[in-house]
XYZ file of C-alpha atoms in Angstrom:
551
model
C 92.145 107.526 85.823
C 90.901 106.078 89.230
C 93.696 104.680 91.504
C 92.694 101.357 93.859
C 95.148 100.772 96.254
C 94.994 97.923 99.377
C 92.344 95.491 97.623
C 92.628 92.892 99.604
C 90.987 89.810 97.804
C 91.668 85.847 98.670
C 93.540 84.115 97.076
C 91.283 80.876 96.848
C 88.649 83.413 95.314
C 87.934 82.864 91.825
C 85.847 85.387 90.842
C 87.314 88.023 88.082
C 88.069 91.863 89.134
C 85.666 92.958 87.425
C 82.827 91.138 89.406
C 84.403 91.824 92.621
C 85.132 95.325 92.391
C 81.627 95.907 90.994
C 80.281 93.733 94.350
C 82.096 95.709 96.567
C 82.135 99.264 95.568
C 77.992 100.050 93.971
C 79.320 103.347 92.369
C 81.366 100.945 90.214
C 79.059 99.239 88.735
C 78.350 99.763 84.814
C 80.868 102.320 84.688
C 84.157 99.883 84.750
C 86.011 100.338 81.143
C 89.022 98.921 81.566
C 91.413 97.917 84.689
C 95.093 97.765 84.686
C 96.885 95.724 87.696
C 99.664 97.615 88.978
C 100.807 95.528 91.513
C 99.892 92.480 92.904
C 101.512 91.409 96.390
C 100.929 88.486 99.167
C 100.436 88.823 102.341
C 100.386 85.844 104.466
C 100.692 87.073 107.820
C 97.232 85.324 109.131
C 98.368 81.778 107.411
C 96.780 79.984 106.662
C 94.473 82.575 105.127
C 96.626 84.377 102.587
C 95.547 87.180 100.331
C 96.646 88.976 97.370
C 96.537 92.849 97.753
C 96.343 94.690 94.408
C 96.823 98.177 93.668
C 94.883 99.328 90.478
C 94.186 101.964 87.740
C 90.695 101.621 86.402
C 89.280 103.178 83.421
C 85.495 104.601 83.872
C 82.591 106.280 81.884
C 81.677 108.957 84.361
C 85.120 109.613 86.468
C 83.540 112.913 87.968
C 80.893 111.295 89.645
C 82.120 108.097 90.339
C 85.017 109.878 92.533
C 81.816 112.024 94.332
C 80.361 108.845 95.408
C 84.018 107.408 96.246
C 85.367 110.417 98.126
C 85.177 109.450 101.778
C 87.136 106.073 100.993
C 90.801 106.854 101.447
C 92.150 104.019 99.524
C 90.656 105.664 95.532
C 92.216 108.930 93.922
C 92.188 110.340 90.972
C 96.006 110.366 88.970
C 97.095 110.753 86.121
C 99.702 107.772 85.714
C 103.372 109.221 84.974
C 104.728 108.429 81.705
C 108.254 108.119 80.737
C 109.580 111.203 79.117
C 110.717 112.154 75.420
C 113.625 110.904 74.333
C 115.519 114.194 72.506
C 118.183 113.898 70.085
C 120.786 116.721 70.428
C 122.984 118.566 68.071
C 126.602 117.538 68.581
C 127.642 115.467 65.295
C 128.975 111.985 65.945
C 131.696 110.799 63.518
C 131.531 107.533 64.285
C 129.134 104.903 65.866
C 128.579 104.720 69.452
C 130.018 101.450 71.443
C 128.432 99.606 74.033
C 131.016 97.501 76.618
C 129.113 94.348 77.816
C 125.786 93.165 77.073
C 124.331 92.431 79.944
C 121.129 94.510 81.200
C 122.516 97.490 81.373
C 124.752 96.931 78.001
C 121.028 95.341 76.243
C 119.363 98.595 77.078
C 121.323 100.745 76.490
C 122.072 99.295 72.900
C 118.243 98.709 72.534
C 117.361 102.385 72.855
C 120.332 103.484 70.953
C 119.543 101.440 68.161
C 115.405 102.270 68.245
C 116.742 106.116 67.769
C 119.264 105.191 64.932
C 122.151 105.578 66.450
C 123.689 102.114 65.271
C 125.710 101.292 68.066
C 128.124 98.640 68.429
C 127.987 96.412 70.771
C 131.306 94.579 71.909
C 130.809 91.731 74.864
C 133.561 89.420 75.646
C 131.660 86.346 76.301
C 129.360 84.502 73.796
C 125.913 84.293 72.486
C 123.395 82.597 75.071
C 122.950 79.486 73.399
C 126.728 78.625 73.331
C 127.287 80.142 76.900
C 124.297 77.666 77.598
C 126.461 74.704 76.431
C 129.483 75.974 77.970
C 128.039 76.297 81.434
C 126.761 72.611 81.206
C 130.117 71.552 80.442
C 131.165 73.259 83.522
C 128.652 72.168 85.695
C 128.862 68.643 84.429
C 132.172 67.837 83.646
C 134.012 70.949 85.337
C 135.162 72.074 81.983
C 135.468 75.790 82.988
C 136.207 78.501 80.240
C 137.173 81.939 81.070
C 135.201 83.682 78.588
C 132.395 81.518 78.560
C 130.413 81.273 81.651
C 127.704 82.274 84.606
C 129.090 85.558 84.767
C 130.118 86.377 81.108
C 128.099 86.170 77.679
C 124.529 87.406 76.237
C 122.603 88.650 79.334
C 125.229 88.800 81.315
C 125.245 86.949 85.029
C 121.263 87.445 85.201
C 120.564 85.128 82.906
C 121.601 82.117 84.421
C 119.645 83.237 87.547
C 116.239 83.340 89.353
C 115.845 86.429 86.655
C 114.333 88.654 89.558
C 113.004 91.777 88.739
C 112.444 93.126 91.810
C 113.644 96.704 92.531
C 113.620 99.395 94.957
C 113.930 102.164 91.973
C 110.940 104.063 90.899
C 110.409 105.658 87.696
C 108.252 105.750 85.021
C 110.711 104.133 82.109
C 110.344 101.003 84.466
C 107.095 99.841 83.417
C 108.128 100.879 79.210
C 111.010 98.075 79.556
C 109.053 95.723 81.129
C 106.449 95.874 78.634
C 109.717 95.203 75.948
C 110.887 92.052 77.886
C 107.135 90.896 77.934
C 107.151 91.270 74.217
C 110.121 89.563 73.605
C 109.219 86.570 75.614
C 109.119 87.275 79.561
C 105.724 86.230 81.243
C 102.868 89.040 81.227
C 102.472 89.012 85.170
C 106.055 90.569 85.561
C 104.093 93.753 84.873
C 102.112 93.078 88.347
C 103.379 90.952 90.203
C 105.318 92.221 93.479
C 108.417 89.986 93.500
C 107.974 89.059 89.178
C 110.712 86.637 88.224
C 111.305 85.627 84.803
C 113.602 82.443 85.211
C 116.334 81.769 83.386
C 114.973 78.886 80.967
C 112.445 82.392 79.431
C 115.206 84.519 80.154
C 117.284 82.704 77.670
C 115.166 83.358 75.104
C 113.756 86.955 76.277
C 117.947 88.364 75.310
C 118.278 86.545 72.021
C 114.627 88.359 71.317
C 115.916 91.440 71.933
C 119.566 90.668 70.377
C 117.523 90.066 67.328
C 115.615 93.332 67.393
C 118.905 95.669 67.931
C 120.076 93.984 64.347
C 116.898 94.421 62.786
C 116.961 98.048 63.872
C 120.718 98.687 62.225
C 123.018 97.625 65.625
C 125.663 95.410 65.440
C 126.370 92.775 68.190
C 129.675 90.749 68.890
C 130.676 88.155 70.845
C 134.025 87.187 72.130
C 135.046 90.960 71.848
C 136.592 92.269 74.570
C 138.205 95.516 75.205
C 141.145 95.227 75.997
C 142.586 99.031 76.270
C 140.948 102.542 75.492
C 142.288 105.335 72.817
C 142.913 108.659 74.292
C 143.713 111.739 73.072
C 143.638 115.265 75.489
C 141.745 113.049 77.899
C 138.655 112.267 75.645
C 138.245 109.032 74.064
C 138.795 108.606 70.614
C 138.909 104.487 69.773
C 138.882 101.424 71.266
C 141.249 98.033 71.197
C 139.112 94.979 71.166
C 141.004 91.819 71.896
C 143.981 93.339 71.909
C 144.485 94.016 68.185
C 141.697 95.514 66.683
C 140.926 99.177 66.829
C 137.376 100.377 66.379
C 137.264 104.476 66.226
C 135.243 106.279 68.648
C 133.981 109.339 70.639
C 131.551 107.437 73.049
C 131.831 104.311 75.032
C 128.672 103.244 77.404
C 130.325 100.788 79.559
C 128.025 98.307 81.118
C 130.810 95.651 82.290
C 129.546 93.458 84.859
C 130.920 93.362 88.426
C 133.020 90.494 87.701
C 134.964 91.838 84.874
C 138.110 92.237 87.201
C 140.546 92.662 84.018
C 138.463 95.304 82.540
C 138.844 97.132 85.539
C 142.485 96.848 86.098
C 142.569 98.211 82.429
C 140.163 101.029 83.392
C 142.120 102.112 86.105
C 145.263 102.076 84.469
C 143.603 104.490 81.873
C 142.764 106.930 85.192
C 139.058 106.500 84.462
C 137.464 107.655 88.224
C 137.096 105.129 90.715
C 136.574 103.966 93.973
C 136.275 101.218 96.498
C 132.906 100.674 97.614
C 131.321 98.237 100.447
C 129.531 94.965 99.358
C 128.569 91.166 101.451
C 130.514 87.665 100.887
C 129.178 84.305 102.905
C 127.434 81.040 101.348
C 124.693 79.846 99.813
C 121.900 77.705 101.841
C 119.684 74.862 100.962
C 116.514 74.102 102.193
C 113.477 71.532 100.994
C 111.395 73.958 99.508
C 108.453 72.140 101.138
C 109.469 73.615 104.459
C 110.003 77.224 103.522
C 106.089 77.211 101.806
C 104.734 75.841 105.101
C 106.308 78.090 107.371
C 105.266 81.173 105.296
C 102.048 80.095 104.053
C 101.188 77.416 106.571
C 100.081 75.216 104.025
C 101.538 74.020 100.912
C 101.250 76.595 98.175
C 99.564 74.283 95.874
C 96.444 74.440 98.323
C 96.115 77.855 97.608
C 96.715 78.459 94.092
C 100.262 80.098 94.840
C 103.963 79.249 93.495
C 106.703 78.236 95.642
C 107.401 80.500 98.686
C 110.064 83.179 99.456
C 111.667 84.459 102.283
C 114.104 87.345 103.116
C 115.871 87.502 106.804
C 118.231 89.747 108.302
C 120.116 89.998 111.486
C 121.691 92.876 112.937
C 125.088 91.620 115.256
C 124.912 93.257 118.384
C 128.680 92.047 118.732
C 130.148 93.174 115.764
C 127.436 96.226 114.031
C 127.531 94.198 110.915
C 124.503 93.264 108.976
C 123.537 89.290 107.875
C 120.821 88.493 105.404
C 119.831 86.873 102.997
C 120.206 87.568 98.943
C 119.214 86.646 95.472
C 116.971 83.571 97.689
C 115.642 81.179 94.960
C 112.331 79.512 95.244
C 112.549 76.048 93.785
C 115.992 76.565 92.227
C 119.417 75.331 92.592
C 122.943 76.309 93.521
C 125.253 76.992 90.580
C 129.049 77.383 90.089
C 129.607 80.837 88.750
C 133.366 81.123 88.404
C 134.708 83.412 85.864
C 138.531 83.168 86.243
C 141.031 80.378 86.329
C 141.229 78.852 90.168
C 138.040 80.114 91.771
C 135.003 79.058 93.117
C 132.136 81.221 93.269
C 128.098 80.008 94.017
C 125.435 81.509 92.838
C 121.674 80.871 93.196
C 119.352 79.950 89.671
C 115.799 78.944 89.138
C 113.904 78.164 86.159
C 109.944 79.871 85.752
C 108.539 77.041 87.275
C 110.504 77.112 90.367
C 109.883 73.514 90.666
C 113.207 71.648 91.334
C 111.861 70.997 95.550
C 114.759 73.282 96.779
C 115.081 76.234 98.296
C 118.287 78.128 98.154
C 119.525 81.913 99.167
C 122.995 83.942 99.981
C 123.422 84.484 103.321
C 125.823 87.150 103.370
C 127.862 89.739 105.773
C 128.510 93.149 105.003
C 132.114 93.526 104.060
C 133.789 97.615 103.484
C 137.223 99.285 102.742
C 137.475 99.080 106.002
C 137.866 95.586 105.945
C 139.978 95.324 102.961
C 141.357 98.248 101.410
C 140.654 101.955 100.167
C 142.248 101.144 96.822
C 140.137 101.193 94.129
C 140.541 97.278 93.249
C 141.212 96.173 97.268
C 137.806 95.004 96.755
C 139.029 92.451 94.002
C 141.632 91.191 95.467
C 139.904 90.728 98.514
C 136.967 88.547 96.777
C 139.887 86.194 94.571
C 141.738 86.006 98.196
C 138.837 83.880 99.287
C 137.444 82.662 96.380
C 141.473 80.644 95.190
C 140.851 79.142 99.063
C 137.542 78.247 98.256
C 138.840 76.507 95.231
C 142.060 74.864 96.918
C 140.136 73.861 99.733
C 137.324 71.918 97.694
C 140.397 70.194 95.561
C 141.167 72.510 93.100
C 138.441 71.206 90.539
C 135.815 73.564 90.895
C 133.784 71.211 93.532
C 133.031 73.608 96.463
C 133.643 73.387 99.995
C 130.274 72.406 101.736
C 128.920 71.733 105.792
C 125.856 70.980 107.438
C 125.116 73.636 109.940
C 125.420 71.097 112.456
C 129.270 70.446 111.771
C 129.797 74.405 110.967
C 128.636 75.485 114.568
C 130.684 72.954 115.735
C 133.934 73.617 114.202
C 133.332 77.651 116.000
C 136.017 79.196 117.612
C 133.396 79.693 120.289
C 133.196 77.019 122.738
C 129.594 77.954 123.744
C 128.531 77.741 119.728
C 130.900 74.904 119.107
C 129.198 73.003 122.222
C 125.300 73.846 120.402
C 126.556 72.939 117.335
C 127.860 69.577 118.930
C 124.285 69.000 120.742
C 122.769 69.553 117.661
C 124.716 66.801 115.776
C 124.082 64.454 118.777
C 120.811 65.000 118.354
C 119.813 64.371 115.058
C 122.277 62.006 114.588
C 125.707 61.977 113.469
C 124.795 60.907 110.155
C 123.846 65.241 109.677
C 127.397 65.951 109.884
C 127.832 65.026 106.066
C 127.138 67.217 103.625
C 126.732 63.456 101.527
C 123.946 63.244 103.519
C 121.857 66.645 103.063
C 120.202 67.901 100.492
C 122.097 70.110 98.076
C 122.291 70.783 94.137
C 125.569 72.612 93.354
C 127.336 71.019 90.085
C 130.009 69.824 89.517
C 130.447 68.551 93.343
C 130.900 69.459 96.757
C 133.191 68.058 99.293
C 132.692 68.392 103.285
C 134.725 71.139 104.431
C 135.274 73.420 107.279
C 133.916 76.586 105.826
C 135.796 78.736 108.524
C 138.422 78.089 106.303
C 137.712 79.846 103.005
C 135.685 83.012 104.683
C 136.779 85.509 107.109
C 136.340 84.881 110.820
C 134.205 87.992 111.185
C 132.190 86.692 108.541
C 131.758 82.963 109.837
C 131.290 84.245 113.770
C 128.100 86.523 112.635
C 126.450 83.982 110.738
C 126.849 81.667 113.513
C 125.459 84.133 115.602
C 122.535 84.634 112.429
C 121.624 80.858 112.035
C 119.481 80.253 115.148
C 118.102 83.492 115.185
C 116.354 82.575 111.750
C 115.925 79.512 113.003
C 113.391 81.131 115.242
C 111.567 82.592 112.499
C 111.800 80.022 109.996
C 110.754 76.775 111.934
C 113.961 73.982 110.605
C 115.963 76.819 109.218
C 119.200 75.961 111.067
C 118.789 72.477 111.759
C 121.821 70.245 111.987
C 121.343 68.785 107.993
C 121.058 71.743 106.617
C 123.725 72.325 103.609
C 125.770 75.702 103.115
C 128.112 75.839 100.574
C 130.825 78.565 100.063
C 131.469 80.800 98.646
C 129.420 83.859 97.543
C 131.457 86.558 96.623
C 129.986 88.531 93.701
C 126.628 90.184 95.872
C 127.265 93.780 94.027
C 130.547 95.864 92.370
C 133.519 95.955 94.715
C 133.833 99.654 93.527
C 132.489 102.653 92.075
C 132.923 104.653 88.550
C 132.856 108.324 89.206
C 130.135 110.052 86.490
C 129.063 113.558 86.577
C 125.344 114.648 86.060
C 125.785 114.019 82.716
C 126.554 110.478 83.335
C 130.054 111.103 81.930
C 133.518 110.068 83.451
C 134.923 113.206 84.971
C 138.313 111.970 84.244
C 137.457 110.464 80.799
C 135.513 112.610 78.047
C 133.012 110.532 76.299
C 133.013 107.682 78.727
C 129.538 106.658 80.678
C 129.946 104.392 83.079
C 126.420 102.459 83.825
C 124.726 99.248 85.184
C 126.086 97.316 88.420
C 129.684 96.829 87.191
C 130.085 100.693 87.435
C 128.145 100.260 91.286
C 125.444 102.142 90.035
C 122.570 99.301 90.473
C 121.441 96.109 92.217
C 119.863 93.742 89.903
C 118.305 93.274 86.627
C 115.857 95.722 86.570
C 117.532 98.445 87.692
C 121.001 98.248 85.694
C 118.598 98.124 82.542
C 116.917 100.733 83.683
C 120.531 102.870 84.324
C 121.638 101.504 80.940
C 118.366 102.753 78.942
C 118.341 106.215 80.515
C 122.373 106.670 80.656
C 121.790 106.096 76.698
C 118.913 108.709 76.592
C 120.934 111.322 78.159
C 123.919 110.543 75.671
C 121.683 111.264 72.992
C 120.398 113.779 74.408
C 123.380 115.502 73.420
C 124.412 113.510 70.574
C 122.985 113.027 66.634
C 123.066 109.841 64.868
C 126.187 109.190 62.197
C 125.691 111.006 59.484
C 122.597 113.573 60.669
């Protein structure tokens, strides 16, 4: 197979690949069998004149001599396109079914593989089926009727599915493209098999999980909701059973767990059964709001709609000279909104969520400050405590109702401990107007309410002084980005795991037989894509050792 890379094409041009490639490059033409986009990126550096750059795999007659006549361009090889490997069942009898913790992506995947071998697992995840948590979280975000085990960060999909749905990774590796092609059958959109920065959004997302759901049943898995594990069985440090809401005992040799980074009582319990683990660094701050219209002109210079693009992205970071921490932004969503994502009793937490048309006219991102053990703790759950220390003030400060403490910038750089940023942040009010020193003024989406608050009060001060250090100098790259209206709302705790699970090569607990951590509760990924991906091959190398019930 031939290999295009850097096709740089228009994106006002209309014209199929076909056509154009066959234009361009003579040796092409009547030879062209098939052509498979790879990727798909923008690049909008010369704005207004924006182009899509592909890299592709194309299919000819003659490869031989098409390559001869291709040689002395740098941008086509010849490769032969990497395909995941075998999946190999081994020989060690299993007595009993295999369990999967949580059923988020790396739970899902995990369970989905498992199941398309046979081996019948069970999956046990403490929250509820996506179209209950759906009206559970619109309770919440309507009427602030919170429940514990019902919410953004707990249930069918786990916290990505009440998200942008990003798919975005930095992994590489051939099983990547196999799962994609699954969520695509089970109701993603086809360009997330392209497309540089795909995003599935969480209305298709919604439906993409109870696909797959469907298909681990149909295949002989068994899924439940509102199962938690509560404590593990252990005998001569292997595991043997597990308790699932603290009465029930299901008997078992292996556990995948794919708990998400907010299950903070499923790690206490994990650590009080001496499973391995550590405390590992991770970012807090707010979320941001921005008319969406402004972020497409300043990175397209025209509105995207001119052009035949969705709405526009950005990603910013600052390095604090002051300090040597790192500011940028996270999980920014095009067209989205901000969301309350609490899952215990007396928090607030934000998140960011967009739907596949990314059309709600707002803008919203993290902005975030790396945070380490340094900062809070070595213990293995320092990192907890540290995110509910500022996540109860959060919730105290906005009333103790779930409404979140919100500023404009404006007011925030005024209310700095720093007189020289306190006296910008007070030109910057007088400026536009006192009226921008009201967060009842500014445009902002996060449900069930905000109140105006001094956010120095719920986040660290080495947190607060580098993004006030941060703002302007995006504000120089983003034209409007720290203006004095502009709403941040805190606070954004849950970036990544607070801490690590310790697995061997084998994927296995060193201090647990038969346990496997996986996914990004364990700290072993960064997003959807890549804790399915760490579910889906942690399952293949379980098997790999391991026979279905029974065989």
């Amino acid at each position: 197979m031939i290999r295009l890379i850097n096709l740089r094409v228009a994106v006002t041009v209309k014209t199929g690949l076909q056509e154009l490639l066959e234009k361009k490059f003579p040796p092409l033409r009547g030879q062209i069998q098939d052509i498979h986009v790879v990727r798909r990126a923008v690049d909008a550096r010369k704005k207004p004149n924006v182009v899509f750059v592909y890299t592709l795999f194309i299919e000819v007659h003659d490869e031989t001599t098409v390559m001869k006549k291709l040689q002395k361009d740098k941008n086509f090889s010849v490769i032969t396109p990497e395909a995941p490997g075998p999946i190999v069942q081994g020989n060690v009898p299993l007595a009993h079914r295999p369990v999967v913790m949580g059923f988020g992506p790396a739970g899902m995947l995990a369970a989905f593989y498992l199941a398309r071998e046979g081996y019948a697992p069970i999956v046990l995840e403490r929250g509820q089926d996506v179209d209950t948590r759906t009206a559970d979280i619109e309770a919440f975000w309507k009427e602030g009727q919170f429940k514990p085990t019902s919410n953004v960060q707990f249930g069918e999909g786990g916290a990505g599915t009440f998200s942008d749905g990003k798919l975005t990774t930095r992994v590489t590796h051939p099983r990547l493209h196999e799962i994609a092609e699954y969520f695509v059958e089970f109701g993603a959109p086809q360009e997330i098999l392209y497309k540089h920065k795909p995003h599935v959004g969480t209305d298709k997302l919604r439906t993409m999980v109870k696909n797959m759901r469907e298909r681990i049943i149909e295949w002989g898995g068994t899924v439940r909701f509102g199962a938690q594990v509560t404590d593990l069985f252990i005998e001569a440090g292997h595991i043997v059973g597990v308790e699932v809401n603290g009465s029930e005992r299901i008997d078992t040799t292996i556990v995948l767990s794919g708990v998400g980074h907010s299950a903070r009582d499923t790690y206490e319990m994990l650590y009080e059964r001496h499973v391995a683990m550590e405390a590992k660094p991770f970012a807090i701050g707010v979320r941001i709001e921005h008319p969406q219209s402004m972020i497409d002109v300043s990175q397209y210079g025209v509105m995207p709609e001119e052009l035949g693009l969705g709405a526009a992205e950005y990603s910013l970071v600052y390095h604090d000279g002051e300090t040597g921490r790192t500011s940028y932004s996270f999980c920014m969503c095009p067209g989205g909104q901000v969301v309350a994502s609490a899952s215990e009793n007396g928090g607030v937490v934000t998140n960011g969520m967009s739907l596949y048309a990314r059309d709600s006219g707002i803008a919203n991102s993290a902005l975030v400050v790396n945070v380490s053990p340094d900062d809070f703790g070595q213990h293995p759950l320092d990192g907890v405590a540290f995110q509910r220390t500022w996540e109860r003030k959060a919730y105290e400060l906005g009333g103790a109702n779930y409404a979140a403490p919100a500023q404009t910038i404006g007011s925030f750089l005024a209310h700095s401990k720093d007189e020289e940023t306190a006296q910008r942040g007070r030109e910057l009010l007088a400026d536009a107007g006192e009226s921008s020193a009201s967060v009842g003024n500014s445009l902002h989406s996060y449900e069930p309410a905000i109140v105006d608050r001094d956010l120095h009060d719920c986040l660290p001060d080495f947190v607060t002084s580098v993004l006030e250090r941060a703002l302007p100098y995006w504000g120089r790259r983003i034209h409007g980005f720290d203006n004095a209206d502009i709403c941040m709302t805190g606070v954004e705790t849950r970036t990544s795991a607070p801490l690590r699970m310790g697995r061997d090569t084998n994927r296995v607990s060193p201090t647990v037989g038969g346990f496997y951590p996986m996914g990004e509760g364990a700290g072993y990924a960064g997003g959807i894509m890549s804790a399915a991906l760490d579910g889906a091959e942690t399952a293949i190398i379980c098997m790999a050792k391991y026979k279905p019930v029974g065989k």
